[in-house]
PDB file of C-alpha atoms and ligand atoms in Angstrom:
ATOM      1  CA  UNK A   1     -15.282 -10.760  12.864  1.00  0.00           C
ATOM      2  CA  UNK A   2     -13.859  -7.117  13.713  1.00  0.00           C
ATOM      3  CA  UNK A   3     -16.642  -4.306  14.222  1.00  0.00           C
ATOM      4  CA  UNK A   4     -17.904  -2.583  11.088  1.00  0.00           C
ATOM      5  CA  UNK A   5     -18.446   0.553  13.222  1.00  0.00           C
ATOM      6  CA  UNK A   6     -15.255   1.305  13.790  1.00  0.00           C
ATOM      7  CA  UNK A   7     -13.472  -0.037  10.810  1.00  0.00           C
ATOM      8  CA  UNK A   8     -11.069   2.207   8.423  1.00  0.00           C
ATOM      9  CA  UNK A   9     -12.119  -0.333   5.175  1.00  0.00           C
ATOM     10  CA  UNK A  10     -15.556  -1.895   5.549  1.00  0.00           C
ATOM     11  CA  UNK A  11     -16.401  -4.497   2.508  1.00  0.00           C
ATOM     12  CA  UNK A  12     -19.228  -7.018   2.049  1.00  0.00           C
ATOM     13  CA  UNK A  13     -20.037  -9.138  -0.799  1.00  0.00           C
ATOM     14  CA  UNK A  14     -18.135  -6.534  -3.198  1.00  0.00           C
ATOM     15  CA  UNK A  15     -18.017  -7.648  -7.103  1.00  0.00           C
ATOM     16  CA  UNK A  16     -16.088  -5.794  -9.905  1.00  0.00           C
ATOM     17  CA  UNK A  17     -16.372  -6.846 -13.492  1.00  0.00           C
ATOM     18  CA  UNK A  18     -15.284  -4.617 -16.277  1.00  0.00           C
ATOM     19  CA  UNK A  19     -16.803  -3.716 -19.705  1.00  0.00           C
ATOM     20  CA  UNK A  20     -14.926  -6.177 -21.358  1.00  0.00           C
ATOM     21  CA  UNK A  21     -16.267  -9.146 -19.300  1.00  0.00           C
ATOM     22  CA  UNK A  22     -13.114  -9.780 -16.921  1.00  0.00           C
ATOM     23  CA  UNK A  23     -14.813 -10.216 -12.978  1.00  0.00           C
ATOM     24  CA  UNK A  24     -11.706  -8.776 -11.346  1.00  0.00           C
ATOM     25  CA  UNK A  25     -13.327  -9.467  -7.743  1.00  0.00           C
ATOM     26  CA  UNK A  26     -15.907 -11.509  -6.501  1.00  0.00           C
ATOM     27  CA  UNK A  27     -17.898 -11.384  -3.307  1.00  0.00           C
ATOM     28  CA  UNK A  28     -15.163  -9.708  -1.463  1.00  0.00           C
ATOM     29  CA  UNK A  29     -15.447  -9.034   2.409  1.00  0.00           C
ATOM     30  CA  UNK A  30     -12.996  -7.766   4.001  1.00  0.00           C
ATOM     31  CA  UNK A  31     -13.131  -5.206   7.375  1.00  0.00           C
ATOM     32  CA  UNK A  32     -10.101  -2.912   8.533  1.00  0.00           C
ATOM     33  CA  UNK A  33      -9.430  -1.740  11.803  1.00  0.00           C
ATOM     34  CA  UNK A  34      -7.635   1.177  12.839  1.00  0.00           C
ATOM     35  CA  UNK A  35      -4.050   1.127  12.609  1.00  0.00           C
ATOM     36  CA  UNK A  36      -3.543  -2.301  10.897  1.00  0.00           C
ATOM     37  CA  UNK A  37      -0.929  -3.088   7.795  1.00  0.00           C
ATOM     38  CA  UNK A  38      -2.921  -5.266   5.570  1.00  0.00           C
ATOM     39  CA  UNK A  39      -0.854  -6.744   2.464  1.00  0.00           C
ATOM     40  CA  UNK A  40      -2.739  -7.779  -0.413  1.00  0.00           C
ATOM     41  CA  UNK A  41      -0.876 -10.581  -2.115  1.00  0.00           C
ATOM     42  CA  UNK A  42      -2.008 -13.004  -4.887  1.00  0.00           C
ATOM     43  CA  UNK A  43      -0.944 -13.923  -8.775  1.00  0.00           C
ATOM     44  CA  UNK A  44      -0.543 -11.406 -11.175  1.00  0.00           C
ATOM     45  CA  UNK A  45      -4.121 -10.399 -12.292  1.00  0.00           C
ATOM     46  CA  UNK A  46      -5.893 -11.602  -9.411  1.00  0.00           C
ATOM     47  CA  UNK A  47      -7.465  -8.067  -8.685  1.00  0.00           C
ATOM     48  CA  UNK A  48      -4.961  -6.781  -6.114  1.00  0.00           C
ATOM     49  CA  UNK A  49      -4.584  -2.814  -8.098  1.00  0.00           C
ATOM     50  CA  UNK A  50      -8.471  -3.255  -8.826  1.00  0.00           C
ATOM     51  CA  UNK A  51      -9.392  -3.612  -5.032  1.00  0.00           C
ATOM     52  CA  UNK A  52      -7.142  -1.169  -3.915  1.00  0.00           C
ATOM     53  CA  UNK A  53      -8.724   1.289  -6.593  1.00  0.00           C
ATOM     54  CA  UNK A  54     -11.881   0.421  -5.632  1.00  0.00           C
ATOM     55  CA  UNK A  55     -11.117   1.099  -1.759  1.00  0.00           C
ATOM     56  CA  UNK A  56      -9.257   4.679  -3.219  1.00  0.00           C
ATOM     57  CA  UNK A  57     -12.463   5.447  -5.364  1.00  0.00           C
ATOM     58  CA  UNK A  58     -10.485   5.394  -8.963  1.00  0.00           C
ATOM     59  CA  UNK A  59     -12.675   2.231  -9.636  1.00  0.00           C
ATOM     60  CA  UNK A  60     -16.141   1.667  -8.981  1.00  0.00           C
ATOM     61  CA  UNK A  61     -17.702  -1.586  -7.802  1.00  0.00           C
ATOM     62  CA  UNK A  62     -20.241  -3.464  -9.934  1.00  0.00           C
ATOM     63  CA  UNK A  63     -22.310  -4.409  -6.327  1.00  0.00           C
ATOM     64  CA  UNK A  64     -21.749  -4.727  -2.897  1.00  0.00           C
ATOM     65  CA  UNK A  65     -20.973  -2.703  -0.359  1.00  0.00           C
ATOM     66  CA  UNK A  66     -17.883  -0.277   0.846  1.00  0.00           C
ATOM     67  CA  UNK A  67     -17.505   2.076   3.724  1.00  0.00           C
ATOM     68  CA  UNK A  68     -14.275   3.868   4.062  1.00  0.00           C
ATOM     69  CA  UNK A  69     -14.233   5.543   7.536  1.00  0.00           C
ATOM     70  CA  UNK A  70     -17.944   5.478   7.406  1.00  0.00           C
ATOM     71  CA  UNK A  71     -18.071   6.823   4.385  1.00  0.00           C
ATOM     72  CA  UNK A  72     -18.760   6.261   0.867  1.00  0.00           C
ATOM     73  CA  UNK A  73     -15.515   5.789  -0.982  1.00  0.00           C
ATOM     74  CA  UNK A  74     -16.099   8.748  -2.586  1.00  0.00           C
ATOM     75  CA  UNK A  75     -16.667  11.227  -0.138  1.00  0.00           C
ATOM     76  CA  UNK A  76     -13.450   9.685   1.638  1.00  0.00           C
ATOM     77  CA  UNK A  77     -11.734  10.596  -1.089  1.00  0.00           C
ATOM     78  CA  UNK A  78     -13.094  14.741  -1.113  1.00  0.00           C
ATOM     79  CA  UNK A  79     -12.344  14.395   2.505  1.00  0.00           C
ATOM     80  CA  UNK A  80      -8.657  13.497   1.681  1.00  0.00           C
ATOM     81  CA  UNK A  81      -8.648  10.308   3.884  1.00  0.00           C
ATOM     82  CA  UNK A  82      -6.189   8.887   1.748  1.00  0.00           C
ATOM     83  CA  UNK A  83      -2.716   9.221   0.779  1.00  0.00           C
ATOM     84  CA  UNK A  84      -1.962   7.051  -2.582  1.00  0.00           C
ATOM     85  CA  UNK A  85       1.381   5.383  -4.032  1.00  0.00           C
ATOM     86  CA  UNK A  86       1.918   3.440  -6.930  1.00  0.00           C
ATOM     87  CA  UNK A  87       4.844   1.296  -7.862  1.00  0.00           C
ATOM     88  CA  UNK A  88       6.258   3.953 -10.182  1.00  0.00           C
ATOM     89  CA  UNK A  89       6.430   7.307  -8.404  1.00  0.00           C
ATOM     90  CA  UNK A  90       4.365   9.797 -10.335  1.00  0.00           C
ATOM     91  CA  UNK A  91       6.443  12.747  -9.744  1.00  0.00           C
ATOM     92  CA  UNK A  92       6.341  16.366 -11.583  1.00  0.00           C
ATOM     93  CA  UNK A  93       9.693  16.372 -13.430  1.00  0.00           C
ATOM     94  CA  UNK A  94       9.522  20.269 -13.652  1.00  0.00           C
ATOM     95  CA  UNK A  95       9.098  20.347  -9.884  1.00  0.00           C
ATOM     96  CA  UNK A  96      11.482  20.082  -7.363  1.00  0.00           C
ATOM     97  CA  UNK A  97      11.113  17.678  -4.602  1.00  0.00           C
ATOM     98  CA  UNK A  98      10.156  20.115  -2.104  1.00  0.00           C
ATOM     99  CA  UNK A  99       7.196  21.453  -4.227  1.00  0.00           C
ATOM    100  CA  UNK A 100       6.350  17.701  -5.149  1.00  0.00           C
ATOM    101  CA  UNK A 101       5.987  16.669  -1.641  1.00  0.00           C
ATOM    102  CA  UNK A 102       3.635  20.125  -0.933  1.00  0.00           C
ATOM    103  CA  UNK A 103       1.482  19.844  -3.838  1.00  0.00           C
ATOM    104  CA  UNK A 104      -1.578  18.374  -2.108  1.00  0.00           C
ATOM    105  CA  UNK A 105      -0.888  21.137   1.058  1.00  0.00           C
ATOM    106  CA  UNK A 106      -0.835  23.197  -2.314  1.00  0.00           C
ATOM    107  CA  UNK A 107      -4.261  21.925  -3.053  1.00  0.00           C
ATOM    108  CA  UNK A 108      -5.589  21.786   0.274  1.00  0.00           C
ATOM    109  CA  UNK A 109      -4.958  25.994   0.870  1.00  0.00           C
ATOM    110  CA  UNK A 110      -1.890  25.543   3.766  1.00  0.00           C
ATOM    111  CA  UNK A 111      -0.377  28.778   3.739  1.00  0.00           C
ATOM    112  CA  UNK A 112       3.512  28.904   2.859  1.00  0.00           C
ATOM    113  CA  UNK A 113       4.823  28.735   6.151  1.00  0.00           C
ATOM    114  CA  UNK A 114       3.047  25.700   7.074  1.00  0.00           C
ATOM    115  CA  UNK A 115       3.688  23.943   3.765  1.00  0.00           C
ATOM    116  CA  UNK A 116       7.433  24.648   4.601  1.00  0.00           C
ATOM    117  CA  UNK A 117       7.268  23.191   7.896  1.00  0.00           C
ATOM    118  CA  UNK A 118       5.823  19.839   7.036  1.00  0.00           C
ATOM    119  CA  UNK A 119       7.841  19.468   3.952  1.00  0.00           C
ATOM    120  CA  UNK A 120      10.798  19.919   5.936  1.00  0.00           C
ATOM    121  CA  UNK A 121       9.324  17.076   8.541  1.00  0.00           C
ATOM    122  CA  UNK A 122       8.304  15.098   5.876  1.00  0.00           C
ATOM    123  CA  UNK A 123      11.442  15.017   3.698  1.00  0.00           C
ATOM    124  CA  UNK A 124      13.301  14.441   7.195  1.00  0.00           C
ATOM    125  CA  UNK A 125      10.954  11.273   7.904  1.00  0.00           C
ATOM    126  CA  UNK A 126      12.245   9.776   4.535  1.00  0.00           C
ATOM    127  CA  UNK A 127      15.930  10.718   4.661  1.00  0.00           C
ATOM    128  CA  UNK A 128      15.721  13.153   1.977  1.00  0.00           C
ATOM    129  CA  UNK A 129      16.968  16.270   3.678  1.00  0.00           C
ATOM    130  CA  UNK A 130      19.317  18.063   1.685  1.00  0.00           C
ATOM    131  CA  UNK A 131      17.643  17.319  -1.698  1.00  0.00           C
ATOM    132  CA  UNK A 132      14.801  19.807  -1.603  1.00  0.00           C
ATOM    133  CA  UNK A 133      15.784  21.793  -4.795  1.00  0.00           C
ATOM    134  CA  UNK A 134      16.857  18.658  -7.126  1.00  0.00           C
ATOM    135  CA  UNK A 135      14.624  17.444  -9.605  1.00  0.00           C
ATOM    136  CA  UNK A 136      12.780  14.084  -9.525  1.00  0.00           C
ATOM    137  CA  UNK A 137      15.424  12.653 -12.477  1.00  0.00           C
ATOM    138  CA  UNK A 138      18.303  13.768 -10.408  1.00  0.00           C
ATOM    139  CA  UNK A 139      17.038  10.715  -8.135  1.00  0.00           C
ATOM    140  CA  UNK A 140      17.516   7.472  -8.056  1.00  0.00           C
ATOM    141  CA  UNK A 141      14.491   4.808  -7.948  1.00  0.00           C
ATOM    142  CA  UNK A 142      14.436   4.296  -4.387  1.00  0.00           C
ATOM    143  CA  UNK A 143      14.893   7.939  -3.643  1.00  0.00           C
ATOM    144  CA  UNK A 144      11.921   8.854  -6.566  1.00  0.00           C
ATOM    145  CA  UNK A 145       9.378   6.524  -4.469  1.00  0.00           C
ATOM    146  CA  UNK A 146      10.314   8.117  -0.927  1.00  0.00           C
ATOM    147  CA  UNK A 147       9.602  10.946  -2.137  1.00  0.00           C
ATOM    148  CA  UNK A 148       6.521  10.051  -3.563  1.00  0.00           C
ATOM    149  CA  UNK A 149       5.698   8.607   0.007  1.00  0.00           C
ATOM    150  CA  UNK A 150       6.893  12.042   1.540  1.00  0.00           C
ATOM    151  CA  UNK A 151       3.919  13.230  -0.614  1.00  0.00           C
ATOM    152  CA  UNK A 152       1.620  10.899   0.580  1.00  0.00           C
ATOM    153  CA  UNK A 153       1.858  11.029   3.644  1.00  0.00           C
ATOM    154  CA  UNK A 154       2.006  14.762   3.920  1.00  0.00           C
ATOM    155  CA  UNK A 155      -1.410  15.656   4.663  1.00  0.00           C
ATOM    156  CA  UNK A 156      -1.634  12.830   7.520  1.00  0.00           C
ATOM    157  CA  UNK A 157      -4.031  10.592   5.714  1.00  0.00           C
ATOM    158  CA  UNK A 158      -5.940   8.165   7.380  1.00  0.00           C
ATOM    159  CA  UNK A 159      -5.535   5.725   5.000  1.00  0.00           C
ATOM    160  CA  UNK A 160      -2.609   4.947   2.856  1.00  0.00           C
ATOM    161  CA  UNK A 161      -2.916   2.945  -0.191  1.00  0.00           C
ATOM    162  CA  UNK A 162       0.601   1.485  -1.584  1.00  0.00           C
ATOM    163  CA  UNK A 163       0.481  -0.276  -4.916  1.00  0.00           C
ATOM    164  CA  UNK A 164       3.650  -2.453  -5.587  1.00  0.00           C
ATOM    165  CA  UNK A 165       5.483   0.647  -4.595  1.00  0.00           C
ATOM    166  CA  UNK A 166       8.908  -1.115  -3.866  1.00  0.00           C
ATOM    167  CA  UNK A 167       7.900  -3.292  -6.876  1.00  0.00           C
ATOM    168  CA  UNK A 168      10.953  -2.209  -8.739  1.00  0.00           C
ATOM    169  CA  UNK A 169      13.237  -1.588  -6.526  1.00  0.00           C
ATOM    170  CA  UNK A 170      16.620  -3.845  -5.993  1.00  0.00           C
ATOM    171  CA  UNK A 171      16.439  -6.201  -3.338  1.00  0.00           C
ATOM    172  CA  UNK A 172      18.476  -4.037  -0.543  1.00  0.00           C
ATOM    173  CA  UNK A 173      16.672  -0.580  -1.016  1.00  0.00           C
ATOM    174  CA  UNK A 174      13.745  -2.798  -0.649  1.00  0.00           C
ATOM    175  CA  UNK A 175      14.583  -3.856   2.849  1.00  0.00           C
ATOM    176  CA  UNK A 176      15.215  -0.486   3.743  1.00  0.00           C
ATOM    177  CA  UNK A 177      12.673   0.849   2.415  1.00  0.00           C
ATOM    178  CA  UNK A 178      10.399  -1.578   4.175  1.00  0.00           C
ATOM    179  CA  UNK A 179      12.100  -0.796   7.441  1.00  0.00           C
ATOM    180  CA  UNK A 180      11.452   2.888   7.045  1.00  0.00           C
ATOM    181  CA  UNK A 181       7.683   2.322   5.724  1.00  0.00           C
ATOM    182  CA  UNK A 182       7.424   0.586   9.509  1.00  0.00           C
ATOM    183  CA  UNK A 183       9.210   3.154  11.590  1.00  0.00           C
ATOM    184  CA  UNK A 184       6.613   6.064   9.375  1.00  0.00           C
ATOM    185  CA  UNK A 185       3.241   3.730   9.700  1.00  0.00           C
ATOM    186  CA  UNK A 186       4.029   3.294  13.879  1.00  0.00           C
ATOM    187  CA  UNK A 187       4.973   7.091  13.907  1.00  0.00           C
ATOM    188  CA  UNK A 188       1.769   8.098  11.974  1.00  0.00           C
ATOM    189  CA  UNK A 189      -0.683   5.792  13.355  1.00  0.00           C
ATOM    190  CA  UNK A 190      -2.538   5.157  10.145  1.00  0.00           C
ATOM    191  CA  UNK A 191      -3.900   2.163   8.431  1.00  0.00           C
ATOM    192  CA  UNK A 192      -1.659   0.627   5.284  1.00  0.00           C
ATOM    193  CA  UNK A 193      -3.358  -1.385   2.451  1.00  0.00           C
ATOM    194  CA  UNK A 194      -0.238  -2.748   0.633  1.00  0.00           C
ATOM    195  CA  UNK A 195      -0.241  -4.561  -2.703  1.00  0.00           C
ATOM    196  CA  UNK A 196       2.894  -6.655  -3.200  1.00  0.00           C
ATOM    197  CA  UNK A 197       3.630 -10.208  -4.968  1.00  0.00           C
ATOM    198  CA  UNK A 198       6.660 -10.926  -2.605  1.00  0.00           C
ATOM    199  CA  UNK A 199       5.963 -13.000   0.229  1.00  0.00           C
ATOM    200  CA  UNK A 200       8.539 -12.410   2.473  1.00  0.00           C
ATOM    201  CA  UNK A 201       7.829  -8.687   2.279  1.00  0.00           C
ATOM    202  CA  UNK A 202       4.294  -9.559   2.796  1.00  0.00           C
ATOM    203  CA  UNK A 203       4.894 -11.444   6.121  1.00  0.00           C
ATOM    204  CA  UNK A 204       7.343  -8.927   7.132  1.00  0.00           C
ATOM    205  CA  UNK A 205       5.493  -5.681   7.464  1.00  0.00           C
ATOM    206  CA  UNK A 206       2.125  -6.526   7.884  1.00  0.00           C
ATOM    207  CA  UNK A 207      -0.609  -7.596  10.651  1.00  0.00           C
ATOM    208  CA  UNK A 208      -2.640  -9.184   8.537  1.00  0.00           C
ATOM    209  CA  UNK A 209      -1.781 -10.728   4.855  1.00  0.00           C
ATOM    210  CA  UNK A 210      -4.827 -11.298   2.300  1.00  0.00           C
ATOM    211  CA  UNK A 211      -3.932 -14.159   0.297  1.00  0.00           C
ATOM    212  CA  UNK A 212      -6.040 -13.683  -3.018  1.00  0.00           C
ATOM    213  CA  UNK A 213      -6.746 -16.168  -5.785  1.00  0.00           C
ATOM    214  CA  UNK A 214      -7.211 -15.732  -9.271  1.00  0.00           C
ATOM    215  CA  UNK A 215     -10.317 -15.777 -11.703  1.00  0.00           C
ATOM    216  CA  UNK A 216     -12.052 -14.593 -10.715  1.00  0.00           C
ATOM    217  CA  UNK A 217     -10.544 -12.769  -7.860  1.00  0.00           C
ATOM    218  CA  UNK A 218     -11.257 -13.904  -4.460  1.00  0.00           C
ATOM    219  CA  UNK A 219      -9.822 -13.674  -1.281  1.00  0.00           C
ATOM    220  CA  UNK A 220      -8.489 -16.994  -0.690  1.00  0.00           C
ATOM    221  CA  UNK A 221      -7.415 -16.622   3.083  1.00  0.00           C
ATOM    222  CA  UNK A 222      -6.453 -14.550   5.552  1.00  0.00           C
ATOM    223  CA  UNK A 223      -3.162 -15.199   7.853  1.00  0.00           C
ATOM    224  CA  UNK A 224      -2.693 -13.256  11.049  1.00  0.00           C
ATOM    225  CA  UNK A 225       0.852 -12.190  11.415  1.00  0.00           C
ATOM    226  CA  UNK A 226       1.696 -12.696  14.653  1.00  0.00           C
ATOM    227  CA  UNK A 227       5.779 -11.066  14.920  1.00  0.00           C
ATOM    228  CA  UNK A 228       6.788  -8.981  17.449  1.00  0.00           C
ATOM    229  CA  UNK A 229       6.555  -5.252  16.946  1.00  0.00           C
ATOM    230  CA  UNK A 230       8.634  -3.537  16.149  1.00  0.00           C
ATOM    231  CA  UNK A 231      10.021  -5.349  13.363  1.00  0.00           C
ATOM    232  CA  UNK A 232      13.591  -5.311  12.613  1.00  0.00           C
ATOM    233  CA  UNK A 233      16.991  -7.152  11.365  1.00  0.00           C
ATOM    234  CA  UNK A 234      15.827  -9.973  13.625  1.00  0.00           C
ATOM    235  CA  UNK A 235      12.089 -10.452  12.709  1.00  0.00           C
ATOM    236  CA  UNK A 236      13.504 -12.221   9.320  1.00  0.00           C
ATOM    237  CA  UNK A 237      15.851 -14.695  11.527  1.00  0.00           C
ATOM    238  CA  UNK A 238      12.732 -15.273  13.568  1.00  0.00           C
ATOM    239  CA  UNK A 239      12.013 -19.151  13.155  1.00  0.00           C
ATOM    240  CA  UNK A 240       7.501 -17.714  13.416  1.00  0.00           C
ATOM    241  CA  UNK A 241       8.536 -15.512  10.134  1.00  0.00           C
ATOM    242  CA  UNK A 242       9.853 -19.025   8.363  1.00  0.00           C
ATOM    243  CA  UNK A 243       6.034 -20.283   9.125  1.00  0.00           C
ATOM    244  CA  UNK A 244       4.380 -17.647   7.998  1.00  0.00           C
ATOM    245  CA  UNK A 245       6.198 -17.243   5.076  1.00  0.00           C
ATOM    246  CA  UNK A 246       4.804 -20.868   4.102  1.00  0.00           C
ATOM    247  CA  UNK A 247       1.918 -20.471   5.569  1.00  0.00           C
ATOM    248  CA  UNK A 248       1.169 -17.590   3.088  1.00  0.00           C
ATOM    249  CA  UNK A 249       2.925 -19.757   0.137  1.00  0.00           C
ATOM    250  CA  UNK A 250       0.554 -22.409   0.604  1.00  0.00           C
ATOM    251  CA  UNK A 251      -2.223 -20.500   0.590  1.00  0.00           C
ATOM    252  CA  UNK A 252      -1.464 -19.056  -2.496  1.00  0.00           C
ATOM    253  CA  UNK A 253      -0.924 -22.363  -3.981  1.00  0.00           C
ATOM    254  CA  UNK A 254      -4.126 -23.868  -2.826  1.00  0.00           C
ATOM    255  CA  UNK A 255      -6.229 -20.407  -4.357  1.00  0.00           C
ATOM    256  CA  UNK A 256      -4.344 -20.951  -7.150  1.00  0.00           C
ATOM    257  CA  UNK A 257      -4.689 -24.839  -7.616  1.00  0.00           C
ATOM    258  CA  UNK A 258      -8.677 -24.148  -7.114  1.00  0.00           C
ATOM    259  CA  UNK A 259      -8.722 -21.162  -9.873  1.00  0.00           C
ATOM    260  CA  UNK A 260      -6.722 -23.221 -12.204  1.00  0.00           C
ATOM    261  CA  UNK A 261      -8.771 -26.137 -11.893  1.00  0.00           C
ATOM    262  CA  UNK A 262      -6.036 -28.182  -9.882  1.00  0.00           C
ATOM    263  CA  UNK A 263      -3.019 -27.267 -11.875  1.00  0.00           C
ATOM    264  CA  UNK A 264      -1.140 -26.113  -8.565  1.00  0.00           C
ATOM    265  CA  UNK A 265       2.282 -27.483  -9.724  1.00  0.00           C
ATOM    266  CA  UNK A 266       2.517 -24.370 -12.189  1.00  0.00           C
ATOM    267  CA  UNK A 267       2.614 -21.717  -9.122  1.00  0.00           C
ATOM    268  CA  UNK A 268       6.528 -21.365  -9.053  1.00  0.00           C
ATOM    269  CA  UNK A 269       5.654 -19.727 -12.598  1.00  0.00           C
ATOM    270  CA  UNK A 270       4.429 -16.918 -10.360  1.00  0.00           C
ATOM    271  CA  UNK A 271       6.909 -16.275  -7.869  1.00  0.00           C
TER     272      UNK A 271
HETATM  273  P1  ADP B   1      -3.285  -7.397 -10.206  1.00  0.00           P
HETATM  274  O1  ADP B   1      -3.043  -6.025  -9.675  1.00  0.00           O
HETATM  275  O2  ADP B   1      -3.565  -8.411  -9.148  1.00  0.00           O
HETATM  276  O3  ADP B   1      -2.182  -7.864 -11.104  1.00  0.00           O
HETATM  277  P2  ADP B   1      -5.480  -6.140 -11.612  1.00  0.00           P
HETATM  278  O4  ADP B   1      -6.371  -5.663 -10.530  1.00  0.00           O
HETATM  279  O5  ADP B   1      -4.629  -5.140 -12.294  1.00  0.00           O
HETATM  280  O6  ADP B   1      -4.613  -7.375 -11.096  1.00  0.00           O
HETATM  281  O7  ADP B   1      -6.379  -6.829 -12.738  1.00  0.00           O
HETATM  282  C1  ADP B   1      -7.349  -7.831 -12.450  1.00  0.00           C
HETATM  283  C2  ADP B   1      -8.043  -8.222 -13.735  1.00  0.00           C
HETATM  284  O8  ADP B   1      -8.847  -7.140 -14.176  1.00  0.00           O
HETATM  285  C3  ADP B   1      -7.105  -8.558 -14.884  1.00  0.00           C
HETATM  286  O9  ADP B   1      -7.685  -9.593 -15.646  1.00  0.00           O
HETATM  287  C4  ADP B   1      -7.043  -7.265 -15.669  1.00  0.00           C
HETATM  288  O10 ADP B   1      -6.765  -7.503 -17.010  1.00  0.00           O
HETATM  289  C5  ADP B   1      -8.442  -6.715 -15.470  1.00  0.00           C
HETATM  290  N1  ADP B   1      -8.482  -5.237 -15.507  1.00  0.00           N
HETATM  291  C6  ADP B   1      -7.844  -4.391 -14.662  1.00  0.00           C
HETATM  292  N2  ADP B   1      -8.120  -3.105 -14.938  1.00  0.00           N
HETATM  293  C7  ADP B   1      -8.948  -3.127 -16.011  1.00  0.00           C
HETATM  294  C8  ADP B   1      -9.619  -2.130 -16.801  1.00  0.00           C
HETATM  295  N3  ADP B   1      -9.473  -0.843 -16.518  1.00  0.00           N
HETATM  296  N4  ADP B   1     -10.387  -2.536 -17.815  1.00  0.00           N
HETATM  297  C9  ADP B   1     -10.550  -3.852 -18.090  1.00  0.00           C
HETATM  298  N5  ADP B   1      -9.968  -4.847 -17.405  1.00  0.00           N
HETATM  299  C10 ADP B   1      -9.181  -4.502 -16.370  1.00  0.00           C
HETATM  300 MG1   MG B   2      -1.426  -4.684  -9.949  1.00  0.00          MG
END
């Protein structure tokens, strides 16, 4: 068990159900240390956007407990420990990038100058230079979402919350957007919570996956990933990245055999 004094994401024995009756998570514990890349994977409705909402205070847990740096969720959040992304970018079509990526400096009173600087370092980081005056539709997919992590990571959160991000992304920008997610996260030092339903992905970038199960949602196990840092072209050949890769499969299987009452054969309808 990892120290709770120190932890970025301290959980115990958390519970959400919503007003319609759905528990989305039940008894959840989970404790985050600095600087780890947690992946959140499970079937879809299994409660991986609710627990990442309720870690981001944009949901709030029926009972138990959560500690974000130490703090309440909520005063994490007016502390701006946390820089959010969600699987579509939510950009401001009537900004351009540049002023998309500086809104929260906007927000949090950086002078002009300053704002400049770290947009420019920012947009740099994500291999947008060059596209500071275009408009988010001038983008493509792939390009929309980095700069929606550009924004995100702007303000040097602590914490940074990813939702599906590369969700809908083709299969190639995904691998290199994953490759530039690792080179920002060892770069900034911060702690990733990542919500995906791809496996491979999963076992590629994290330390640590959280297999969750459905019905309510559970965590089911949790796999230490053990691959060299830093990752690369060659972590995939890896023969240890073939384990964990089924390692984390059959885990999912077994949560989901035990939430659907033994009726594991029907998990390749998930993947
Ligand atoms: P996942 O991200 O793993 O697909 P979610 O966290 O979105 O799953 O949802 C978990 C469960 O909670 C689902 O049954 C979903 O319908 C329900 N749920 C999510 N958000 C709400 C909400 N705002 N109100 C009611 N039910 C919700
Ligand atoms: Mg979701």
């Amino acid at each position: 068990m990892r120290g709770r004094g120190d932890s970025v994401v301290s959980i115990q024995t958390l519970t959400k159900s919503f007003s319609t009756g759905v528990t989305a998570l039940q008894d959840i514990d989970l404790e985050i240390a600095p600087g780890e890349f947690i992946s959140l994977i499970g079937p879809s409705g299994c409660g991986k956007s609710t627990l990442l909402r309720v870690i981001g205070d944009l949901v709030e847990p029926t009972s138990g407990t959560l500690r974000v740096n130490g703090k309440t969720a909520h005063q994490a959040r007016v502390d701006h420990d946390y820089g959010i992304v969600f699987q579509d970018a939510v950009l401001y079509d009537w900004r351009t990038v540049q002023r998309n990526v500086s809104l929260p400096l906007e927000l949090l009173g950086w002078d002009r100058a300053k704002r400049k600087e770290r947009v420019r370092e920012m947009l740099e980081l994500v291999e947008l230079t060059g596209f500071e005056s275009s408009r988010p539709w001038q983008l493509s997919g792939g390009m929309q979402q980095r700069v929606s992590i550009a924004r995100a990571l702007s303000f040097d959160p602590a914490l940074l919350l990813m939702d599906e991000p590369f969700g809908a992304l083709d299969e190639m920008t995904r691998e290199r957007l994953n490759m530039e997610l690792l080179r920002i996260w060892e770069k900034s030092g911060s702690t990733v919570v990542f919500v995906t339903h791809s496996i491979p992905e999963a076992v590629f970038l994290s330390t640590r996956v959280v297999v969750m199960s459905a019905r309510p949602g559970r965590i089911a196990a949790t796999i230490d990933v053990d691959l060299r840092q830093p990752r690369g072209g060659e972590t995939r050949e890896d023969a240890r990245f073939f384990e964990l890769v089924t390692e984390v499969r059959e885990a999912l299987a077994a949560g989901h055999g035990e939430a659907a009452g033994g009726r594991s054969s029907s998990v390749e309808e998930l993947f």
